[in-house]
């Protein structure tokens, strides 16, 4: 998962004694990621995010030298991945009596240096002239920022959410659309991520025990909206949702 890759690439950038604030969906807390966190951090605590649209948790910890994974921490993170409702919700009013509620930020090592580079219009024009238009990206502007092929084709059948999401991401569903009857719409589409949950129930015929498995997966949800630009229309300026 991307969350695990992000952790592996950025964990080394935090100095020893630094405070980790890691916000991820609880379902990404695999055994592998939980063991890595338990090996690299002390005083690990995990809370449920106040906003639960994406079922996220907030993990705190203090960076330390690598050590054997703390089994208690691994168990705590794995339990959070299974049931987020067992966690305390993170608030802006911490409980001072609770152990590990506060984290002290350490001082940075070495002198802090801030660098700033400014370039004015005259300098920019001079650099562009020296480089030459043929060596810049201007000649390939349409290749990188616009569709070269303006021909459009109707899909052979109704598009699935997956194919529609790809079309939206490629910028193929946008711009001004005009129908044969003169209706004119300014169309803009986007794709956002949501969650799809499936619950599976199994009954053991021998013992009679019932087990329930909840599977949560990421889904891409397409959304297309348009503004009615039809002249002299009673609905001129109305925002329309296209499904």
Coordinates of C-alpha atoms in Angstrom, one line a residue:
X1 CA 0.0 0.0 0.0
X2 CA 1.0 3.6 -0.6
X3 CA 0.9 4.4 3.1
X4 CA 3.5 1.7 3.9
X5 CA 5.7 3.0 1.0
X6 CA 5.4 6.5 2.3
X7 CA 6.4 5.4 5.8
X8 CA 9.4 3.5 4.5
X9 CA 10.6 6.5 2.5
X10 CA 10.0 9.3 5.1
X11 CA 10.7 7.5 8.4
X12 CA 14.4 8.1 8.1
X13 CA 13.9 11.8 7.7
X14 CA 12.7 12.2 11.3
X15 CA 15.5 12.8 13.8
X16 CA 15.9 10.7 17.0
X17 CA 13.6 12.1 19.6
X18 CA 11.3 13.7 17.0
X19 CA 7.6 13.2 17.3
X20 CA 5.7 11.2 14.7
X21 CA 2.2 12.2 13.6
X22 CA 0.9 9.6 11.2
X23 CA -2.6 9.9 9.8
X24 CA -3.8 6.8 7.8
X25 CA -6.9 4.7 7.3
X26 CA -7.1 2.1 10.0
X27 CA -7.3 -0.7 7.4
X28 CA -3.8 -0.1 6.2
X29 CA -2.3 -1.1 9.6
X30 CA -1.0 -4.4 8.4
X31 CA 1.2 -6.6 10.6
X32 CA 4.3 -5.5 8.6
X33 CA 3.6 -1.8 9.1
X34 CA 2.6 -2.2 12.7
X35 CA 5.9 -4.0 13.4
X36 CA 7.9 -1.3 11.7
X37 CA 6.3 1.4 13.8
X38 CA 6.8 -0.6 17.0
X39 CA 10.5 -1.0 16.0
X40 CA 11.2 2.6 15.3
X41 CA 9.2 4.5 17.9
X42 CA 8.6 4.7 21.7
X43 CA 5.5 5.9 23.6
X44 CA 3.3 4.9 20.7
X45 CA -0.4 6.0 21.0
X46 CA -3.2 5.7 18.5
X47 CA -6.5 7.6 18.3
X48 CA -9.5 7.7 16.1
X49 CA -9.6 10.7 13.9
X50 CA -12.5 13.2 14.7
X51 CA -13.6 13.0 11.1
X52 CA -14.5 9.4 10.3
X53 CA -15.4 9.7 6.6
X54 CA -12.3 7.7 5.6
X55 CA -12.0 5.7 8.8
X56 CA -8.6 7.2 9.7
X57 CA -6.5 6.9 12.8
X58 CA -3.8 9.3 14.2
X59 CA -0.6 7.6 15.5
X60 CA 1.9 9.4 17.7
X61 CA 5.3 8.2 18.7
X62 CA 8.9 9.3 19.6
X63 CA 11.6 8.3 17.1
X64 CA 14.2 6.0 18.6
X65 CA 17.0 3.7 17.4
X66 CA 15.9 0.5 15.8
X67 CA 14.9 -2.2 18.4
X68 CA 12.9 -5.4 18.5
X69 CA 9.2 -4.7 17.8
X70 CA 7.2 -4.1 21.0
X71 CA 4.5 -6.8 21.0
X72 CA 2.1 -4.6 23.0
X73 CA 2.4 -1.8 20.5
X74 CA 2.0 -4.3 17.6
X75 CA -1.2 -5.7 19.2
X76 CA -2.5 -2.2 19.8
X77 CA -2.1 -1.2 16.2
X78 CA -3.5 -4.5 14.9
X79 CA -6.6 -4.2 17.1
X80 CA -7.1 -0.6 15.7
X81 CA -7.0 -2.0 12.2
X82 CA -9.8 -4.4 13.0
X83 CA -12.1 -2.2 15.0
X84 CA -11.7 1.6 15.1
X85 CA -14.6 2.0 17.6
X86 CA -12.4 0.8 20.5
X87 CA -10.1 3.8 20.2
X88 CA -10.4 7.1 22.0
X89 CA -11.2 10.0 19.6
X90 CA -8.5 12.7 19.3
X91 CA -9.7 16.0 20.6
X92 CA -8.3 19.5 21.1
X93 CA -8.9 19.1 24.9
X94 CA -6.4 16.4 26.0
X95 CA -6.7 14.7 29.3
X96 CA -3.7 15.8 31.4
X97 CA -4.1 12.8 33.7
X98 CA -3.7 10.3 30.9
X99 CA -0.2 8.8 30.5
X100 CA 1.5 9.7 27.2
X101 CA -1.0 12.4 26.4
X102 CA 1.6 15.1 25.8
X103 CA 4.7 14.9 23.6
X104 CA 7.6 17.3 23.9
X105 CA 9.1 18.5 20.7
X106 CA 13.0 18.4 20.7
X107 CA 15.2 21.1 19.4
X108 CA 16.6 20.7 15.9
X109 CA 20.3 19.9 15.6
X110 CA 22.5 22.4 13.9
X111 CA 21.8 26.0 12.7
X112 CA 18.6 26.7 10.9
X113 CA 19.2 28.2 7.4
X114 CA 16.5 29.7 5.3
X115 CA 17.3 30.2 1.6
X116 CA 15.2 32.3 -0.8
X117 CA 15.6 32.8 -4.5
X118 CA 13.7 35.4 -6.4
X119 CA 13.6 36.1 -10.1
X120 CA 12.0 39.1 -11.7
X121 CA 10.4 39.4 -15.2
X122 CA 13.5 40.8 -16.8
X123 CA 15.7 38.0 -15.5
X124 CA 13.2 35.4 -16.6
X125 CA 13.0 36.9 -20.1
X126 CA 16.8 36.9 -20.3
X127 CA 17.0 33.2 -19.3
X128 CA 14.3 32.2 -21.8
X129 CA 16.1 34.0 -24.6
X130 CA 19.4 32.3 -23.7
X131 CA 17.9 28.8 -23.6
X132 CA 16.0 29.3 -26.8
X133 CA 12.5 28.4 -27.5
X134 CA 13.5 25.1 -29.2
X135 CA 15.1 23.9 -25.9
X136 CA 12.2 24.7 -23.7
X137 CA 8.9 23.0 -23.1
X138 CA 6.8 25.6 -25.0
X139 CA 6.9 23.6 -28.2
X140 CA 5.4 20.6 -26.4
X141 CA 2.9 22.6 -24.4
X142 CA -0.1 20.9 -25.9
X143 CA 1.4 17.5 -25.5
X144 CA 1.8 18.0 -21.7
X145 CA -1.2 20.2 -20.9
X146 CA -3.8 19.6 -23.5
X147 CA -5.2 16.9 -25.7
X148 CA -3.7 17.1 -29.2
X149 CA -6.4 14.9 -30.7
X150 CA -9.7 17.0 -30.7
X151 CA -11.8 14.2 -32.2
X152 CA -14.4 12.8 -29.9
X153 CA -16.2 9.5 -30.1
X154 CA -19.2 8.2 -28.3
X155 CA -18.7 5.1 -26.1
X156 CA -20.0 1.9 -27.6
X157 CA -22.0 1.2 -24.4
X158 CA -22.6 2.7 -21.0
X159 CA -19.3 3.4 -19.2
X160 CA -18.5 1.7 -15.9
X161 CA -17.4 3.9 -12.9
X162 CA -13.9 2.7 -13.5
X163 CA -13.7 3.7 -17.1
X164 CA -15.5 7.0 -16.4
X165 CA -12.9 7.7 -13.6
X166 CA -10.1 7.2 -16.1
X167 CA -11.7 9.5 -18.6
X168 CA -12.2 12.2 -15.9
X169 CA -8.5 11.8 -14.8
X170 CA -7.4 12.2 -18.4
X171 CA -9.4 15.5 -18.7
X172 CA -11.6 14.0 -21.5
X173 CA -14.8 15.0 -19.8
X174 CA -14.7 18.8 -19.7
X175 CA -15.3 21.9 -21.7
X176 CA -18.4 23.2 -23.6
X177 CA -20.8 20.7 -25.0
X178 CA -23.6 21.7 -27.4
X179 CA -26.5 19.4 -28.4
X180 CA -28.3 19.3 -31.8
X181 CA -31.3 21.1 -30.3
X182 CA -29.1 24.1 -29.2
X183 CA -28.7 23.2 -25.6
X184 CA -25.3 24.4 -24.4
X185 CA -23.5 23.2 -21.2
X186 CA -20.1 23.9 -19.6
X187 CA -19.1 20.5 -18.3
X188 CA -16.5 19.7 -15.7
X189 CA -15.8 16.2 -14.1
X190 CA -13.8 15.0 -11.2
X191 CA -13.0 11.8 -9.4
X192 CA -12.9 11.4 -5.6
X193 CA -12.0 8.4 -3.4
X194 CA -14.6 6.7 -1.2
X195 CA -15.0 3.5 0.7
X196 CA -17.0 0.3 -0.1
X197 CA -17.7 -2.1 2.7
X198 CA -18.8 -5.7 2.4
X199 CA -19.9 -7.8 5.3
X200 CA -19.6 -11.6 5.1
X201 CA -21.3 -13.8 7.7
X202 CA -20.4 -17.5 8.2
X203 CA -22.0 -20.0 10.5
X204 CA -20.1 -23.0 11.8
X205 CA -22.5 -26.0 11.4
X206 CA -20.7 -28.0 14.1
X207 CA -20.3 -25.5 17.0
X208 CA -23.0 -23.0 15.9
X209 CA -20.7 -20.1 16.2
X210 CA -21.2 -17.1 13.9
X211 CA -18.3 -15.2 12.5
X212 CA -18.6 -11.9 10.7
X213 CA -15.9 -10.5 8.4
X214 CA -16.0 -6.9 7.2
X215 CA -14.0 -6.0 4.1
X216 CA -13.3 -2.3 3.4
X217 CA -11.9 -1.3 0.0
X218 CA -11.1 2.0 -1.7
X219 CA -13.3 2.9 -4.7
X220 CA -13.1 5.8 -7.1
X221 CA -16.4 7.7 -7.5
X222 CA -16.9 9.8 -10.6
X223 CA -18.8 13.1 -10.5
X224 CA -19.8 15.2 -13.4
X225 CA -21.4 18.6 -13.1
X226 CA -22.4 21.2 -15.7
X227 CA -23.6 24.8 -15.9
X228 CA -26.4 25.6 -18.3
X229 CA -25.1 28.2 -20.7
X230 CA -28.1 27.9 -23.1
X231 CA -29.1 31.5 -24.2
X232 CA -32.6 32.6 -23.3
X233 CA -33.2 29.4 -21.3
X234 CA -35.3 29.7 -18.1
X235 CA -32.6 27.5 -16.4
X236 CA -29.7 29.7 -17.6
X237 CA -26.8 29.4 -15.0
X238 CA -28.3 26.4 -13.3
X239 CA -25.8 23.8 -12.0
X240 CA -26.7 20.3 -13.2
X241 CA -25.4 17.0 -11.9
X242 CA -24.9 14.4 -14.7
X243 CA -25.2 10.7 -13.7

